Short mmCIF file of C-alpha atoms in Angstrom, two decimals:
data_model
loop_
_atom_site.label_atom_id
_atom_site.label_comp_id
_atom_site.label_asym_id
_atom_site.label_seq_id
_atom_site.Cartn_x
_atom_site.Cartn_y
_atom_site.Cartn_z
CA MET A 13 18.23 -5.10 -51.66
CA THR A 14 16.54 -5.90 -48.36
CA ASN A 15 14.98 -2.87 -46.70
CA ASN A 16 13.33 -2.55 -43.32
CA MET A 17 10.92 0.37 -43.13
CA ILE A 18 10.92 1.19 -39.45
CA HIS A 19 8.11 3.50 -38.36
CA ILE A 20 8.92 5.48 -35.26
CA SER A 21 5.73 6.54 -33.54
CA TYR A 22 5.78 8.99 -30.67
CA LEU A 23 3.50 11.00 -28.42
CA PRO A 24 2.71 14.69 -29.10
CA GLN A 25 4.82 15.58 -26.05
CA HIS A 26 7.88 14.56 -28.09
CA ASP A 27 7.09 17.01 -30.91
CA TYR A 28 9.67 19.56 -29.85
CA MET A 29 12.42 16.93 -29.63
CA VAL A 30 11.58 15.54 -33.07
CA LYS A 31 11.49 19.01 -34.62
CA LEU A 32 14.86 19.76 -33.04
CA PHE A 33 16.22 16.50 -34.38
CA MET A 34 14.84 17.07 -37.90
CA LYS A 35 16.26 20.62 -37.93
CA ASN A 36 19.78 19.46 -37.10
CA ASN A 37 19.76 16.16 -38.96
CA CYS A 38 19.61 15.77 -42.73
CA ASN A 39 19.70 11.98 -42.69
CA LYS A 40 17.95 10.97 -45.95
CA TYR A 41 16.61 7.81 -44.30
CA ILE A 42 14.36 9.78 -41.98
CA ILE A 43 11.17 11.47 -43.14
CA CYS A 44 8.08 12.65 -41.32
CA ASN A 45 4.47 13.38 -42.08
CA GLU A 46 2.96 16.84 -41.77
CA HIS A 47 1.75 16.25 -38.21
CA LEU A 48 5.15 15.03 -36.94
CA ARG A 49 3.60 12.02 -35.25
CA ASP A 50 5.49 9.38 -37.25
CA LEU A 51 9.02 9.06 -38.60
CA CYS A 52 9.90 6.54 -41.27
CA VAL A 53 13.43 5.16 -41.34
CA ASP A 54 14.45 3.26 -44.46
CA ILE A 55 17.11 0.77 -43.38
CA ASP A 56 19.01 -1.21 -46.03
CA MET A 57 19.86 -4.27 -43.98
CA GLU A 58 22.40 -5.54 -46.53
CA ASN A 59 24.31 -2.25 -46.74
CA GLU A 60 26.28 -1.97 -43.52
CA GLU A 61 27.13 1.71 -44.01
CA HIS A 62 23.50 2.69 -44.62
CA LYS A 63 22.35 0.50 -41.75
CA GLU A 64 24.80 2.16 -39.34
CA GLU A 65 23.81 5.64 -40.53
CA ALA A 66 20.10 4.96 -40.00
CA ILE A 67 20.58 3.36 -36.59
CA ASN A 68 22.85 6.22 -35.46
CA GLY A 69 20.14 8.66 -36.54
CA ILE A 70 17.57 6.90 -34.37
CA ILE A 71 20.03 6.84 -31.46
CA GLU A 72 20.55 10.60 -31.81
CA LEU A 73 16.81 11.16 -31.52
CA ILE A 74 16.57 8.86 -28.49
CA LEU A 75 19.45 10.71 -26.80
CA ILE A 76 17.71 14.06 -27.37
CA ILE A 77 14.54 12.76 -25.71
CA LEU A 78 16.50 11.06 -22.93
CA LYS A 79 18.46 14.20 -21.99
CA ASP A 80 16.05 17.01 -22.82
CA LYS A 81 12.82 15.39 -21.67
CA ASN A 82 13.14 12.29 -19.48
CA LEU A 83 16.01 13.61 -17.38
CA LYS A 84 14.39 17.01 -16.90
CA GLU A 85 10.99 15.51 -16.05
CA TYR A 86 12.55 13.24 -13.41
CA ILE A 87 14.27 16.17 -11.68
CA TRP A 88 11.20 18.43 -11.78
CA ASN A 89 8.88 15.67 -10.52
CA ASN A 90 11.10 14.32 -7.75
CA TYR A 91 12.75 17.42 -6.26
CA ARG A 92 9.59 19.39 -5.57
CA ASN A 93 11.04 21.11 -2.50
CA LEU A 94 13.55 23.00 -4.68
CA ASN A 95 12.80 26.08 -6.75
CA ASN A 96 13.13 26.15 -10.55
CA GLU A 97 16.52 27.84 -10.48
CA GLU A 98 17.91 25.12 -8.23
CA LYS A 99 16.38 22.42 -10.44
CA GLU A 100 18.02 23.99 -13.48
CA GLU A 101 21.39 23.81 -11.72
CA ILE A 102 20.86 20.13 -10.90
CA TYR A 103 19.66 19.44 -14.44
CA ARG A 104 22.82 21.00 -15.94
CA GLU A 105 24.99 18.97 -13.57
CA ALA A 106 23.11 15.74 -14.38
CA LYS A 107 23.35 16.43 -18.10
CA CYS A 108 27.12 16.84 -17.79
CA LEU A 109 27.32 13.51 -15.97
CA LEU A 110 25.30 11.84 -18.75
CA ASP A 111 27.52 13.40 -21.40
CA LYS A 112 30.56 11.79 -19.78
CA LYS A 113 28.82 8.40 -19.98
CA GLU A 114 27.54 8.94 -23.53
CA PRO A 115 29.76 6.29 -25.24
CA PHE A 116 28.41 3.65 -22.84
CA ILE A 117 24.83 4.87 -23.31
CA ILE A 118 25.11 4.90 -27.11
CA ASN A 119 26.55 1.39 -27.14
CA THR A 120 23.73 0.08 -24.94
CA ILE A 121 21.00 1.75 -27.02
CA TYR A 122 22.65 0.49 -30.21
CA ASN A 123 22.51 -3.12 -29.04
CA LYS A 124 18.85 -2.77 -28.03
CA LEU A 125 17.94 -1.16 -31.35
CA VAL A 126 19.70 -3.75 -33.51
CA GLU A 127 17.90 -6.48 -31.60
CA PHE A 128 14.61 -4.62 -32.07
CA ILE A 129 14.76 -3.86 -35.82
CA GLU A 130 15.61 -7.45 -36.67
CA SER A 131 12.13 -8.51 -35.58
CA GLU A 132 9.91 -5.39 -35.43
CA LYS A 133 8.70 -2.76 -37.89
CA VAL A 134 7.19 -0.19 -35.54
CA LEU A 135 9.19 1.50 -32.81
CA ASN A 136 7.10 3.33 -30.25
CA ILE A 137 9.41 5.77 -28.50
CA ASP A 138 7.40 5.90 -25.27
CA GLY A 139 7.13 2.10 -25.15
CA PHE A 140 10.82 1.75 -25.95
CA PHE A 141 11.73 3.85 -22.92
CA ARG A 142 9.14 2.17 -20.72
CA PHE A 143 10.05 -1.44 -21.50
CA ARG A 144 13.33 -1.71 -23.38
CA MET A 145 15.11 1.01 -21.42
CA ARG A 146 13.78 0.44 -17.92
CA ASP A 147 17.34 0.13 -16.65
CA PHE A 148 18.09 3.58 -18.04
CA MET A 149 15.21 5.08 -16.13
CA VAL A 150 16.88 3.75 -12.96
CA TYR A 151 20.19 5.10 -14.26
CA ILE A 152 18.63 8.53 -14.73
CA SER A 153 17.44 8.51 -11.11
CA ILE A 154 20.96 7.62 -9.90
CA ILE A 155 22.58 10.31 -12.06
CA SER A 156 20.04 12.88 -10.84
CA ASP A 157 20.63 12.00 -7.18
CA ILE A 158 24.40 12.35 -7.69
CA ALA A 159 23.82 15.73 -9.36
CA LEU A 160 21.60 16.77 -6.44
CA GLU A 161 24.29 15.83 -3.94
CA GLU A 162 26.94 17.74 -5.93
CA TYR A 163 24.68 20.78 -6.08
CA LEU A 164 24.01 20.72 -2.32
CA ILE A 165 27.73 20.42 -1.59
CA LYS A 166 28.50 23.39 -3.86
CA ARG A 167 25.65 25.41 -2.37
CA ASP A 168 26.80 24.77 1.21
CA LYS A 169 30.39 25.53 0.23
CA ASN A 170 29.38 28.84 -1.37
CA GLN A 171 27.36 29.79 1.69
CA PHE A 172 30.34 28.96 3.91
CA ILE A 173 32.72 31.00 1.73
CA ASN A 174 30.35 33.98 1.71
CA THR A 175 30.20 33.80 5.51
CA LEU A 176 34.01 33.77 5.68
CA LYS A 177 34.22 36.74 3.30
CA TYR A 178 31.80 38.71 5.45
CA PHE A 179 33.70 37.84 8.64
CA ILE A 180 37.11 38.76 7.21
CA GLU A 181 35.85 42.01 5.68
CA SER A 182 34.41 43.04 9.05
CA GLN A 183 37.65 42.37 10.98
CA GLU A 184 40.68 44.57 11.44
CA HIS A 185 43.75 43.26 9.57
CA LYS A 186 46.32 41.75 11.94
CA ILE A 187 49.07 41.36 9.34
CA ASP A 188 49.82 43.40 6.22
CA LEU A 189 51.11 40.54 4.04
CA LEU A 190 50.90 36.79 4.61
CA ILE A 191 52.98 34.44 2.48
CA ILE A 192 51.51 30.93 2.30
CA HIS A 193 53.89 28.18 1.22
CA ILE A 194 52.06 24.99 0.17
CA MET A 195 54.56 22.18 0.69
CA LYS A 196 54.90 18.98 -1.34
CA ASP A 197 53.56 16.96 1.62
CA SER A 198 50.32 19.05 1.52
CA SER A 199 51.20 20.96 4.70
CA PHE A 200 51.48 24.76 4.95
CA ARG A 201 54.09 27.20 6.21
CA PHE A 202 53.37 30.86 6.86
CA PHE A 203 55.74 33.84 6.48
CA ASP A 204 55.52 37.60 6.87
CA ARG A 205 56.62 40.13 4.22
CA ASN A 206 60.24 39.85 5.43
CA GLY A 207 60.31 36.09 4.94
CA ILE A 208 60.23 35.38 8.67
CA GLU A 209 58.18 32.27 9.48
CA ILE A 210 55.07 32.90 11.51
CA ASN A 211 54.64 30.44 14.36
CA ASN A 212 51.75 32.01 16.21
CA LYS A 213 49.97 30.05 18.89
CA GLU A 214 46.84 29.53 16.83
CA SER A 215 48.62 28.02 13.84
CA GLU A 216 50.88 25.81 15.99
CA GLU A 217 47.94 24.38 17.95
CA MET A 218 45.89 23.89 14.81
CA MET A 219 48.71 22.10 12.94
CA SER A 220 49.28 19.86 15.95
CA MET A 221 45.61 18.90 16.03
CA ILE A 222 45.57 18.29 12.27
CA MET A 223 48.54 15.92 12.52
CA LYS A 224 47.04 14.00 15.47
CA GLU A 225 43.49 13.74 14.19
CA ASP A 226 44.31 13.39 10.47
CA LEU A 227 41.98 16.25 9.61
CA ASN A 228 41.76 18.30 6.43
CA TYR A 229 44.72 20.62 5.87
CA GLU A 230 42.43 23.10 4.13
CA ASP A 231 40.44 23.44 7.36
CA CYS A 232 43.69 24.26 9.12
CA LEU A 233 44.54 26.89 6.53
CA ILE A 234 41.15 28.59 6.82
CA SER A 235 41.49 28.67 10.61
CA VAL A 236 44.91 30.33 10.38
CA LEU A 237 43.61 32.87 7.86
CA LEU A 238 40.77 33.74 10.22
CA ALA A 239 43.21 34.10 13.11
CA LEU A 240 45.72 36.28 11.22
CA CYS A 241 43.21 38.12 9.02
CA PRO A 242 45.83 39.32 6.47
CA LYS A 243 45.35 42.34 4.22
CA LYS A 244 47.18 40.72 1.30
CA ILE A 245 48.25 37.15 0.53
CA GLU A 246 51.02 35.69 -1.61
CA ILE A 247 51.00 31.95 -2.35
CA ILE A 248 53.89 29.66 -3.29
CA ASP A 249 52.64 26.29 -4.52
CA ASP A 250 55.17 23.44 -4.47
CA LEU A 251 52.44 20.77 -4.43
CA LYS A 252 50.96 21.72 -7.82
CA ASN A 253 48.12 19.22 -7.96
CA ASP A 254 44.33 19.43 -8.11
CA THR A 255 44.08 19.76 -4.32
CA SER A 256 46.41 22.76 -4.11
CA LYS A 257 44.75 24.38 -7.13
CA GLU A 258 41.34 24.06 -5.48
CA ILE A 259 42.68 25.52 -2.23
CA ILE A 260 44.18 28.47 -4.10
CA GLU A 261 40.91 29.08 -5.95
CA ASN A 262 39.01 29.10 -2.66
CA ILE A 263 41.46 31.62 -1.17
CA LYS A 264 41.01 33.79 -4.27
CA ILE A 265 37.23 33.65 -3.84
CA ILE A 266 37.51 34.78 -0.22
CA PHE A 267 40.23 37.44 -0.61
CA GLU A 268 39.55 38.30 -4.28
CA ASP A 269 42.11 40.74 -5.76
CA ASN A 270 44.27 40.66 -2.63
CA VAL A 271 45.81 37.29 -3.61
CA LYS A 272 48.97 36.91 -5.70
CA ILE A 273 50.54 33.65 -6.91
CA ILE A 274 54.36 33.50 -6.79
CA ASN A 275 55.82 31.26 -9.46
CA ARG A 276 59.24 29.83 -8.71
CA ASN A 277 61.50 28.14 -11.27
#
């Protein structure tokens, strides 16, 4: 039997991550001393199953540190103009983005580790991140910036929706019931409670501008809603895709319980 005893050394700042890993991982190839400053991984290089199990254990520890420490530190150190609550939001978004890329990340770390253990006996976690995973540090910055952009878009959208809600709540209702028909071509048609199509001046002019300028249909819809200021809304969705679902959700946010979805067979 050919064994490689790989010692994983790490800084005290990684203690929490290692304790978390040891609590949730019963891999018999990983032990630690009483100070939790060194892990010893017994890798049987001739037993492929044992080798894979040991390497996957090390990868799990690296992923914990990557997500719970490195990613968080980058966000807290680079977005100093945001408060802690905003940073937490960005961190959660960035973590979700990393989770979606986890198969790619695991495969990349696996290749680097296999290359490493074939020639080295001591794996310094901090050095591994600093030198062997420099590309991932860049990757973390890209993921974090994407998460920041997503957060700012959501924040601005929520502020806009709250402004619309306040405006609509402060206005007198001009129509008791508005029926919105979302067509398969992404356009909208508007009807009153008697099924009579509404062709008011505001909606006609807005639809004309949308068609000419190739603008967002959702912007047109919001403008019509502001012009008509309905008390209640019923929606018929013939489009039935992600775009129409998002539009419906936004209308529900603005008009809350005053929105009803009409399902047609």
